[in-house]
CSV table of C-alpha atoms in Angstrom, one decimal:
chain,number,residue,atom,x,y,z
A,296,GLN,CA,-11.4,16.9,2.6
A,297,VAL,CA,-10.5,13.1,3.0
A,298,GLN,CA,-7.5,12.7,5.5
A,299,LEU,CA,-5.5,10.1,7.3
A,300,VAL,CA,-3.0,11.1,9.8
A,301,ASP,CA,-0.5,8.6,11.2
A,302,SER,CA,1.0,9.1,14.7
A,303,GLY,CA,2.7,7.0,17.5
A,304,GLY,CA,5.9,6.3,15.7
A,305,GLY,CA,9.4,6.6,17.6
A,306,VAL,CA,12.2,4.7,18.7
A,307,VAL,CA,11.8,1.5,20.9
A,308,GLN,CA,14.2,-1.2,21.9
A,309,PRO,CA,14.1,-4.7,20.6
A,310,GLY,CA,11.4,-7.0,22.2
A,311,ARG,CA,9.3,-4.0,23.4
A,312,SER,CA,5.9,-2.8,22.2
A,313,LEU,CA,4.6,0.5,20.4
A,314,ARG,CA,1.0,1.3,19.3
A,315,LEU,CA,0.4,3.4,16.1
A,316,SER,CA,-2.7,5.5,15.5
A,317,CYS,CA,-4.3,6.7,12.3
A,318,ALA,CA,-6.9,9.3,12.4
A,319,ALA,CA,-9.5,9.5,9.7
A,320,SER,CA,-11.6,12.5,8.7
A,321,GLY,CA,-13.6,13.7,5.7
A,322,PHE,CA,-15.4,10.6,5.1
A,323,THR,CA,-17.6,7.9,6.7
A,324,PHE,CA,-14.8,5.8,8.4
A,325,SER,CA,-17.1,3.0,9.5
A,326,THR,CA,-17.7,1.8,5.9
A,327,TYR,CA,-14.1,1.4,4.8
A,328,GLY,CA,-11.6,-1.4,5.1
A,329,MET,CA,-8.3,-0.1,6.6
A,330,HIS,CA,-4.7,-1.4,6.1
A,331,TRP,CA,-1.2,-0.9,7.4
A,332,VAL,CA,1.5,-0.7,4.8
A,333,ARG,CA,5.3,-0.3,5.7
A,334,GLN,CA,8.4,0.8,4.1
A,335,ALA,CA,11.9,0.0,5.3
A,336,PRO,CA,14.4,2.6,4.8
A,337,GLY,CA,15.4,2.6,1.2
A,338,LYS,CA,13.1,-0.4,0.4
A,339,GLY,CA,9.8,-1.0,-1.2
A,340,LEU,CA,6.4,-1.2,0.2
A,341,GLU,CA,5.1,-4.1,2.4
A,342,TRP,CA,1.6,-4.9,3.2
A,343,VAL,CA,1.3,-5.5,6.9
A,344,ALA,CA,-2.3,-5.8,7.9
A,345,LEU,CA,-6.0,-5.5,7.0
A,346,ILE,CA,-9.3,-4.9,9.2
A,347,TRP,CA,-12.8,-4.9,7.6
A,348,PHE,CA,-15.0,-1.9,7.8
A,349,ASP,CA,-16.8,-3.5,10.9
A,350,GLY,CA,-13.7,-5.1,12.5
A,351,SER,CA,-15.3,-8.4,12.0
A,352,PHE,CA,-12.1,-9.8,9.9
A,353,LYS,CA,-8.5,-9.2,10.1
A,354,TYR,CA,-5.6,-10.3,8.1
A,355,TYR,CA,-1.9,-10.3,8.6
A,356,ALA,CA,1.3,-10.7,6.8
A,357,ASP,CA,3.4,-13.6,7.7
A,358,SER,CA,6.2,-11.4,8.7
A,359,VAL,CA,4.0,-9.9,11.8
A,360,GLU,CA,1.7,-12.6,12.4
A,361,GLY,CA,1.2,-13.1,16.2
A,362,ARG,CA,3.2,-10.0,17.1
A,363,PHE,CA,1.0,-7.3,15.5
A,364,THR,CA,-2.6,-6.6,16.1
A,365,ILE,CA,-4.8,-4.4,13.9
A,366,SER,CA,-7.9,-2.8,15.5
A,367,ARG,CA,-10.2,0.2,15.1
A,368,ASP,CA,-12.6,2.6,16.9
A,369,ASN,CA,-15.2,3.5,14.6
A,370,SER,CA,-16.7,5.8,17.4
A,371,LYS,CA,-13.4,7.7,17.3
A,372,ASN,CA,-12.7,7.3,13.6
A,373,THR,CA,-9.2,5.8,14.5
A,374,LEU,CA,-7.3,2.8,13.2
A,375,TYR,CA,-4.7,1.2,15.5
A,376,LEU,CA,-1.7,-1.0,15.1
A,377,GLN,CA,-0.3,-2.7,18.2
A,378,MET,CA,3.2,-3.8,17.6
A,379,ASN,CA,4.7,-6.4,20.2
A,380,SER,CA,8.0,-8.0,20.5
A,381,LEU,CA,9.5,-5.5,17.9
A,382,ARG,CA,12.6,-6.7,16.0
A,383,ALA,CA,15.3,-4.5,14.1
A,384,GLU,CA,13.6,-5.5,10.9
A,385,ASP,CA,10.4,-3.8,11.9
A,386,THR,CA,12.1,-0.6,11.4
A,387,ALA,CA,10.3,1.5,8.7
A,388,VAL,CA,7.8,4.2,8.0
A,389,TYR,CA,4.3,2.9,8.8
A,390,TYR,CA,1.3,4.1,6.6
A,391,CYS,CA,-2.3,3.6,7.1
A,392,ALA,CA,-4.3,3.1,3.7
A,393,ARG,CA,-7.9,3.2,3.0
A,394,GLU,CA,-9.8,0.6,0.8
A,395,THR,CA,-13.2,0.9,-0.4
A,396,THR,CA,-15.0,-2.4,0.6
A,397,VAL,CA,-14.5,-5.1,-1.9
A,398,ARG,CA,-12.6,-3.0,-4.3
A,399,TYR,CA,-9.0,-4.1,-3.4
A,400,PHE,CA,-7.0,-0.8,-3.9
A,401,PHE,CA,-5.7,1.8,-1.7
A,402,ASP,CA,-7.3,5.2,-2.6
A,403,CYS,CA,-6.1,7.2,0.3
A,404,TRP,CA,-2.8,7.0,2.4
A,405,GLY,CA,-1.6,8.6,5.6
A,406,GLN,CA,1.5,10.6,5.5
A,407,GLY,CA,3.4,7.8,7.7
A,408,THR,CA,5.1,7.5,10.8
A,409,LEU,CA,8.7,6.3,11.3
A,410,VAL,CA,9.4,3.3,13.9
A,411,THR,CA,12.9,2.7,14.7
A,412,VAL,CA,13.8,-0.4,16.6
A,413,SER,CA,17.3,-0.2,18.0
A,414,SER,CA,19.1,-0.7,21.2
B,197,GLN,CA,3.4,-14.2,0.4
B,198,SER,CA,6.3,-13.6,-1.9
B,199,ALA,CA,6.4,-10.1,-3.4
B,200,LEU,CA,5.4,-9.5,-7.0
B,201,THR,CA,8.4,-9.3,-9.4
B,202,GLN,CA,9.3,-5.7,-10.9
B,203,PRO,CA,12.1,-4.5,-12.7
B,204,ALA,CA,14.4,-2.5,-10.3
B,205,SER,CA,14.8,0.4,-12.8
B,206,VAL,CA,13.4,1.6,-16.1
B,207,SER,CA,14.5,4.8,-18.1
B,208,GLY,CA,13.3,6.8,-20.9
B,209,SER,CA,13.7,10.1,-22.5
B,210,PRO,CA,11.0,12.8,-22.6
B,211,GLY,CA,8.0,12.1,-25.0
B,212,GLN,CA,8.9,8.5,-25.2
B,213,SER,CA,6.9,5.6,-23.8
B,214,ILE,CA,8.1,3.2,-21.2
B,215,THR,CA,6.2,0.0,-19.7
B,216,ILE,CA,6.8,-1.6,-16.3
B,217,SER,CA,6.0,-5.3,-15.7
B,218,CYS,CA,4.7,-6.8,-12.6
B,219,THR,CA,4.8,-10.6,-12.4
B,220,GLY,CA,2.9,-12.6,-9.8
B,221,THR,CA,1.5,-16.1,-9.7
B,222,SER,CA,-1.9,-17.9,-10.4
B,223,SER,CA,-2.7,-17.0,-6.8
B,224,ASP,CA,-2.7,-13.3,-7.1
B,225,VAL,CA,-2.2,-11.3,-10.4
B,226,GLY,CA,-3.3,-14.3,-12.6
B,227,ALA,CA,-6.3,-15.0,-10.5
B,228,TYR,CA,-8.0,-11.8,-10.2
B,229,ASN,CA,-8.4,-8.3,-12.0
B,230,TYR,CA,-7.4,-6.5,-8.9
B,231,VAL,CA,-4.0,-5.0,-9.8
B,232,SER,CA,-3.3,-1.6,-8.8
B,233,TRP,CA,-0.3,0.7,-9.5
B,234,TYR,CA,1.2,3.4,-7.2
B,235,GLN,CA,3.5,6.5,-7.7
B,236,GLN,CA,5.7,7.5,-4.8
B,237,TYR,CA,8.1,10.4,-4.8
B,238,PRO,CA,11.0,10.4,-2.2
B,239,GLY,CA,9.7,11.0,1.3
B,240,LYS,CA,6.2,11.0,0.2
B,241,ALA,CA,3.0,8.6,0.7
B,242,PRO,CA,2.2,6.6,-2.4
B,243,LYS,CA,-0.4,7.8,-4.8
B,244,LEU,CA,-3.0,5.7,-6.6
B,245,MET,CA,-2.6,5.6,-10.5
B,246,ILE,CA,-4.4,2.7,-11.6
B,247,TYR,CA,-6.8,0.3,-10.2
B,248,ASP,CA,-8.6,-2.9,-11.3
B,249,VAL,CA,-5.7,-3.4,-14.1
B,250,SER,CA,-6.6,-0.7,-16.4
B,251,ASN,CA,-8.8,2.0,-14.5
B,252,ARG,CA,-7.6,5.4,-13.9
B,253,PRO,CA,-8.8,7.4,-10.9
B,254,SER,CA,-10.2,10.9,-11.7
B,255,GLY,CA,-7.4,13.4,-11.9
B,256,VAL,CA,-4.8,10.8,-13.1
B,257,SER,CA,-3.4,11.7,-16.5
B,258,ASN,CA,-4.4,9.5,-19.4
B,259,ARG,CA,-0.6,9.1,-20.3
B,260,PHE,CA,-1.0,6.2,-17.6
B,261,SER,CA,-2.4,2.9,-18.7
B,262,GLY,CA,-2.5,-0.5,-17.6
B,263,SER,CA,-3.1,-4.1,-18.7
B,264,LYS,CA,-2.5,-7.7,-17.7
B,265,SER,CA,-1.8,-11.0,-19.4
B,266,GLY,CA,-1.7,-14.1,-17.5
B,267,ASN,CA,0.2,-13.8,-14.5
B,268,THR,CA,1.9,-10.4,-15.6
B,269,ALA,CA,0.4,-7.0,-15.2
B,270,SER,CA,2.0,-3.9,-16.9
B,271,LEU,CA,1.9,0.0,-16.6
B,272,THR,CA,2.7,2.0,-19.5
B,273,ILE,CA,3.6,5.9,-19.5
B,274,SER,CA,3.3,7.4,-22.7
B,275,GLY,CA,4.5,10.9,-23.6
B,276,LEU,CA,7.2,10.9,-20.7
B,277,GLN,CA,7.6,14.0,-18.7
B,278,ALA,CA,10.2,15.0,-16.1
B,279,GLU,CA,7.4,14.7,-13.3
B,280,ASP,CA,7.0,11.2,-14.0
B,281,GLU,CA,10.4,10.3,-12.4
B,282,ALA,CA,9.5,8.5,-9.3
B,283,ASP,CA,9.2,4.8,-7.9
B,284,TYR,CA,6.4,2.8,-9.1
B,285,TYR,CA,4.7,-0.2,-7.3
B,286,CYS,CA,2.1,-2.8,-8.4
B,287,SER,CA,-0.3,-4.6,-5.9
B,288,SER,CA,-2.6,-7.4,-6.0
B,289,TYR,CA,-5.2,-9.0,-4.2
B,290,THR,CA,-4.5,-12.7,-3.2
B,291,SER,CA,-6.3,-15.8,-2.8
B,292,SER,CA,-5.7,-15.5,0.9
B,293,SER,CA,-7.7,-12.3,1.0
B,294,THR,CA,-4.3,-10.4,1.8
B,295,ARG,CA,-2.5,-7.9,-0.5
B,296,VAL,CA,0.9,-8.2,-2.1
B,297,PHE,CA,3.1,-5.4,-3.5
B,298,GLY,CA,5.8,-5.4,-6.3
B,299,GLY,CA,9.4,-4.8,-5.2
B,300,GLY,CA,9.2,-1.4,-6.9
B,301,THR,CA,10.7,0.1,-10.2
B,302,LYS,CA,12.7,3.4,-10.1
B,303,LEU,CA,11.6,5.4,-13.1
B,304,THR,CA,14.5,7.8,-14.5
B,305,VAL,CA,13.6,10.5,-17.2
B,306,LEU,CA,16.7,11.0,-19.1
Protein backbone atom coordinates (compact mmCIF):
# COMPACT_ATOMS: atom_id res chain seq x y z
CA GLN A 1 0.00 0.00 0.00
CA VAL A 2 0.98 3.63 -0.37
CA GLN A 3 3.25 4.58 2.51
CA LEU A 4 5.52 7.41 3.60
CA VAL A 5 7.86 6.86 6.55
CA ASP A 6 9.53 9.89 8.12
CA SER A 7 12.78 9.57 10.06
CA GLY A 8 15.81 11.52 11.26
CA GLY A 9 14.32 13.65 14.00
CA GLY A 10 15.93 14.19 17.37
CA VAL A 11 17.30 16.75 19.79
CA VAL A 12 19.79 19.23 18.35
CA GLN A 13 21.44 22.37 19.69
CA PRO A 14 20.63 25.80 18.22
CA GLY A 15 22.80 26.61 15.23
CA ARG A 16 23.46 22.97 14.38
CA SER A 17 22.19 20.88 11.47
CA LEU A 18 19.94 17.88 10.95
CA ARG A 19 18.75 15.91 7.93
CA LEU A 20 15.31 14.36 7.75
CA SER A 21 14.34 11.52 5.41
CA CYS A 22 11.04 10.28 4.04
CA ALA A 23 10.99 6.79 2.52
CA ALA A 24 8.23 6.20 -0.02
CA SER A 25 6.72 2.89 -1.08
CA GLY A 26 3.67 1.54 -2.86
CA PHE A 27 3.61 4.14 -5.64
CA THR A 28 5.77 5.58 -8.41
CA PHE A 29 7.67 8.13 -6.33
CA SER A 30 9.30 9.80 -9.32
CA THR A 31 5.96 11.05 -10.66
CA TYR A 32 4.81 12.96 -7.56
CA GLY A 33 5.64 16.32 -6.08
CA MET A 34 6.67 16.10 -2.45
CA HIS A 35 6.36 18.50 0.46
CA TRP A 36 7.52 18.99 4.02
CA VAL A 37 4.94 20.33 6.47
CA ARG A 38 5.65 20.99 10.14
CA GLN A 39 3.63 21.41 13.31
CA ALA A 40 5.06 23.06 16.41
CA PRO A 41 3.86 21.60 19.72
CA GLY A 42 0.24 22.57 20.28
CA LYS A 43 0.17 24.68 17.11
CA GLY A 44 -1.20 24.42 13.61
CA LEU A 45 0.23 23.09 10.39
CA GLU A 46 2.87 25.14 8.57
CA TRP A 47 3.92 24.44 5.00
CA VAL A 48 7.74 24.27 4.74
CA ALA A 49 8.91 23.26 1.27
CA LEU A 50 8.02 21.66 -2.07
CA ILE A 51 10.08 19.81 -4.65
CA TRP A 52 8.77 18.90 -8.08
CA PHE A 53 8.58 15.28 -9.20
CA ASP A 54 11.88 15.54 -11.06
CA GLY A 55 13.62 17.91 -8.65
CA SER A 56 13.65 20.70 -11.21
CA PHE A 57 11.84 23.25 -9.04
CA LYS A 58 11.94 23.89 -5.30
CA TYR A 59 9.94 26.32 -3.19
CA TYR A 60 10.33 27.33 0.45
CA ALA A 61 8.44 29.14 3.17
CA ASP A 62 9.99 32.48 4.08
CA SER A 63 10.66 31.17 7.60
CA VAL A 64 13.15 28.55 6.31
CA GLU A 65 14.42 30.07 3.05
CA GLY A 66 18.22 30.03 2.98
CA ARG A 67 18.50 27.61 5.92
CA PHE A 68 16.61 24.50 4.75
CA THR A 69 17.14 22.53 1.54
CA ILE A 70 14.67 20.04 0.12
CA SER A 71 15.97 17.30 -2.16
CA ARG A 72 15.04 13.86 -3.43
CA ASP A 73 16.66 10.71 -4.77
CA ASN A 74 14.19 9.06 -7.12
CA SER A 75 16.44 6.01 -7.45
CA LYS A 76 16.03 5.44 -3.70
CA ASN A 77 12.40 6.60 -3.44
CA THR A 78 13.46 9.00 -0.73
CA LEU A 79 12.79 12.64 0.09
CA TYR A 80 15.14 14.71 2.26
CA LEU A 81 15.13 17.93 4.24
CA GLN A 82 18.52 19.34 5.17
CA MET A 83 18.05 21.77 8.04
CA ASN A 84 20.91 24.12 8.88
CA SER A 85 21.27 26.95 11.41
CA LEU A 86 18.44 25.51 13.46
CA ARG A 87 16.53 27.74 15.84
CA ALA A 88 14.29 27.05 18.81
CA GLU A 89 11.29 28.03 16.68
CA ASP A 90 12.06 25.16 14.29
CA THR A 91 11.00 22.72 17.02
CA ALA A 92 8.12 20.74 15.52
CA VAL A 93 6.88 17.47 14.17
CA TYR A 94 7.90 17.34 10.51
CA TYR A 95 5.68 15.49 8.06
CA CYS A 96 6.41 14.62 4.46
CA ALA A 97 3.38 14.70 2.18
CA ARG A 98 2.65 13.62 -1.38
CA GLU A 99 1.02 15.79 -4.02
CA THR A 100 -0.14 14.56 -7.39
CA THR A 101 1.48 16.74 -10.04
CA VAL A 102 -0.57 19.91 -10.68
CA ARG A 103 -3.33 18.79 -8.31
CA TYR A 104 -2.41 21.02 -5.34
CA PHE A 105 -3.48 18.90 -2.39
CA PHE A 106 -1.76 16.46 -0.05
CA ASP A 107 -3.23 13.00 -0.48
CA CYS A 108 -0.79 10.98 1.59
CA TRP A 109 1.21 11.88 4.70
CA GLY A 110 4.06 10.38 6.66
CA GLN A 111 3.67 9.69 10.35
CA GLY A 112 5.92 12.59 11.28
CA THR A 113 9.27 12.90 13.02
CA LEU A 114 9.92 15.21 15.98
CA VAL A 115 12.72 17.75 15.86
CA THR A 116 13.59 19.51 19.11
CA VAL A 117 16.02 22.42 19.00
CA SER A 118 17.30 23.05 22.49
CA SER A 119 20.55 23.69 24.29
CA GLN B 1 2.90 34.07 3.37
CA SER B 2 0.33 34.84 6.01
CA ALA B 3 -1.74 31.94 7.28
CA LEU B 4 -5.35 31.64 6.19
CA THR B 5 -7.84 32.68 8.87
CA GLN B 6 -10.00 30.05 10.55
CA PRO B 7 -12.05 30.24 13.75
CA ALA B 8 -10.14 28.74 16.64
CA SER B 9 -13.05 26.57 17.67
CA VAL B 10 -16.54 25.50 16.72
CA SER B 11 -18.97 23.15 18.41
CA GLY B 12 -22.20 21.36 17.72
CA SER B 13 -24.43 18.63 19.02
CA PRO B 14 -24.73 15.19 17.44
CA GLY B 15 -26.92 15.32 14.36
CA GLN B 16 -26.46 19.04 13.84
CA SER B 17 -24.49 20.75 11.07
CA ILE B 18 -21.51 23.03 11.51
CA THR B 19 -19.52 25.18 9.11
CA ILE B 20 -15.86 26.16 9.37
CA SER B 21 -14.70 29.18 7.42
CA CYS B 22 -11.29 29.77 5.88
CA THR B 23 -10.48 33.30 4.74
CA GLY B 24 -7.55 34.14 2.52
CA THR B 25 -6.74 36.75 -0.08
CA SER B 26 -6.97 37.34 -3.80
CA SER B 27 -3.53 35.72 -4.08
CA ASP B 28 -4.58 32.35 -2.71
CA VAL B 29 -8.15 31.28 -1.85
CA GLY B 30 -9.75 33.90 -4.06
CA ALA B 31 -7.52 33.26 -7.05
CA TYR B 32 -7.76 29.49 -7.47
CA ASN B 33 -10.14 26.61 -6.90
CA TYR B 34 -7.36 24.76 -5.10
CA VAL B 35 -8.59 24.78 -1.52
CA SER B 36 -8.31 21.55 0.43
CA TRP B 37 -9.36 20.52 3.92
CA TYR B 38 -7.68 18.14 6.39
CA GLN B 39 -8.85 16.38 9.53
CA GLN B 40 -6.32 15.71 12.27
CA TYR B 41 -6.71 13.71 15.45
CA PRO B 42 -4.29 14.35 18.35
CA GLY B 43 -0.91 12.77 17.72
CA LYS B 44 -1.86 11.65 14.23
CA ALA B 45 -1.03 12.79 10.72
CA PRO B 46 -3.60 14.91 8.86
CA LYS B 47 -6.08 13.24 6.51
CA LEU B 48 -7.40 14.74 3.29
CA MET B 49 -11.17 15.36 3.49
CA ILE B 50 -11.90 17.81 0.63
CA TYR B 51 -9.87 18.88 -2.41
CA ASP B 52 -10.37 21.44 -5.16
CA VAL B 53 -12.88 23.32 -2.97
CA SER B 54 -15.66 20.74 -3.03
CA ASN B 55 -14.46 17.30 -4.07
CA ARG B 56 -14.38 14.35 -1.69
CA PRO B 57 -11.72 11.65 -1.95
CA SER B 58 -12.93 8.09 -2.12
CA GLY B 59 -13.81 6.83 1.34
CA VAL B 60 -14.68 10.19 2.89
CA SER B 61 -18.25 10.46 4.16
CA ASN B 62 -20.69 12.53 2.12
CA ARG B 63 -21.50 14.35 5.37
CA PHE B 64 -18.43 16.46 4.54
CA SER B 65 -18.83 19.15 1.89
CA GLY B 66 -16.92 22.22 0.77
CA SER B 67 -17.65 25.49 -0.96
CA LYS B 68 -16.08 28.85 -1.75
CA SER B 69 -17.20 32.41 -2.23
CA GLY B 70 -14.67 35.08 -3.04
CA ASN B 71 -11.74 34.88 -0.66
CA THR B 72 -13.51 32.59 1.81
CA ALA B 73 -13.83 28.83 1.63
CA SER B 74 -16.03 26.76 3.91
CA LEU B 75 -16.20 23.20 5.20
CA THR B 76 -19.60 21.93 6.29
CA ILE B 77 -20.12 18.79 8.31
CA SER B 78 -23.71 17.61 8.48
CA GLY B 79 -25.18 15.01 10.82
CA LEU B 80 -22.39 15.56 13.36
CA GLN B 81 -21.02 12.43 14.97
CA ALA B 82 -18.76 11.99 17.97
CA GLU B 83 -15.98 10.72 15.68
CA ASP B 84 -15.92 14.07 13.88
CA GLU B 85 -14.36 15.72 16.94
CA ALA B 86 -10.90 16.70 15.69
CA ASP B 87 -8.85 19.61 14.38
CA TYR B 88 -9.57 20.82 10.86
CA TYR B 89 -7.20 22.73 8.58
CA CYS B 90 -7.73 24.40 5.24
CA SER B 91 -4.96 24.82 2.70
CA SER B 92 -4.61 26.72 -0.55
CA TYR B 93 -2.30 27.01 -3.51
CA THR B 94 -0.82 30.52 -3.79
CA SER B 95 0.23 32.83 -6.60
CA SER B 96 3.86 32.21 -5.59
CA SER B 97 3.41 28.48 -6.30
CA THR B 98 3.73 27.82 -2.57
CA ARG B 99 1.06 26.44 -0.24
CA VAL B 100 -0.49 28.00 2.85
CA PHE B 101 -2.50 26.51 5.72
CA GLY B 102 -5.13 27.98 7.95
CA GLY B 103 -4.49 28.25 11.66
CA GLY B 104 -6.76 25.31 12.37
CA THR B 105 -10.17 24.88 14.00
CA LYS B 106 -10.91 22.60 16.92
CA LEU B 107 -14.31 20.95 16.49
CA THR B 108 -16.05 19.85 19.68
CA VAL B 109 -19.06 17.56 19.51
CA LEU B 110 -21.15 18.36 22.56
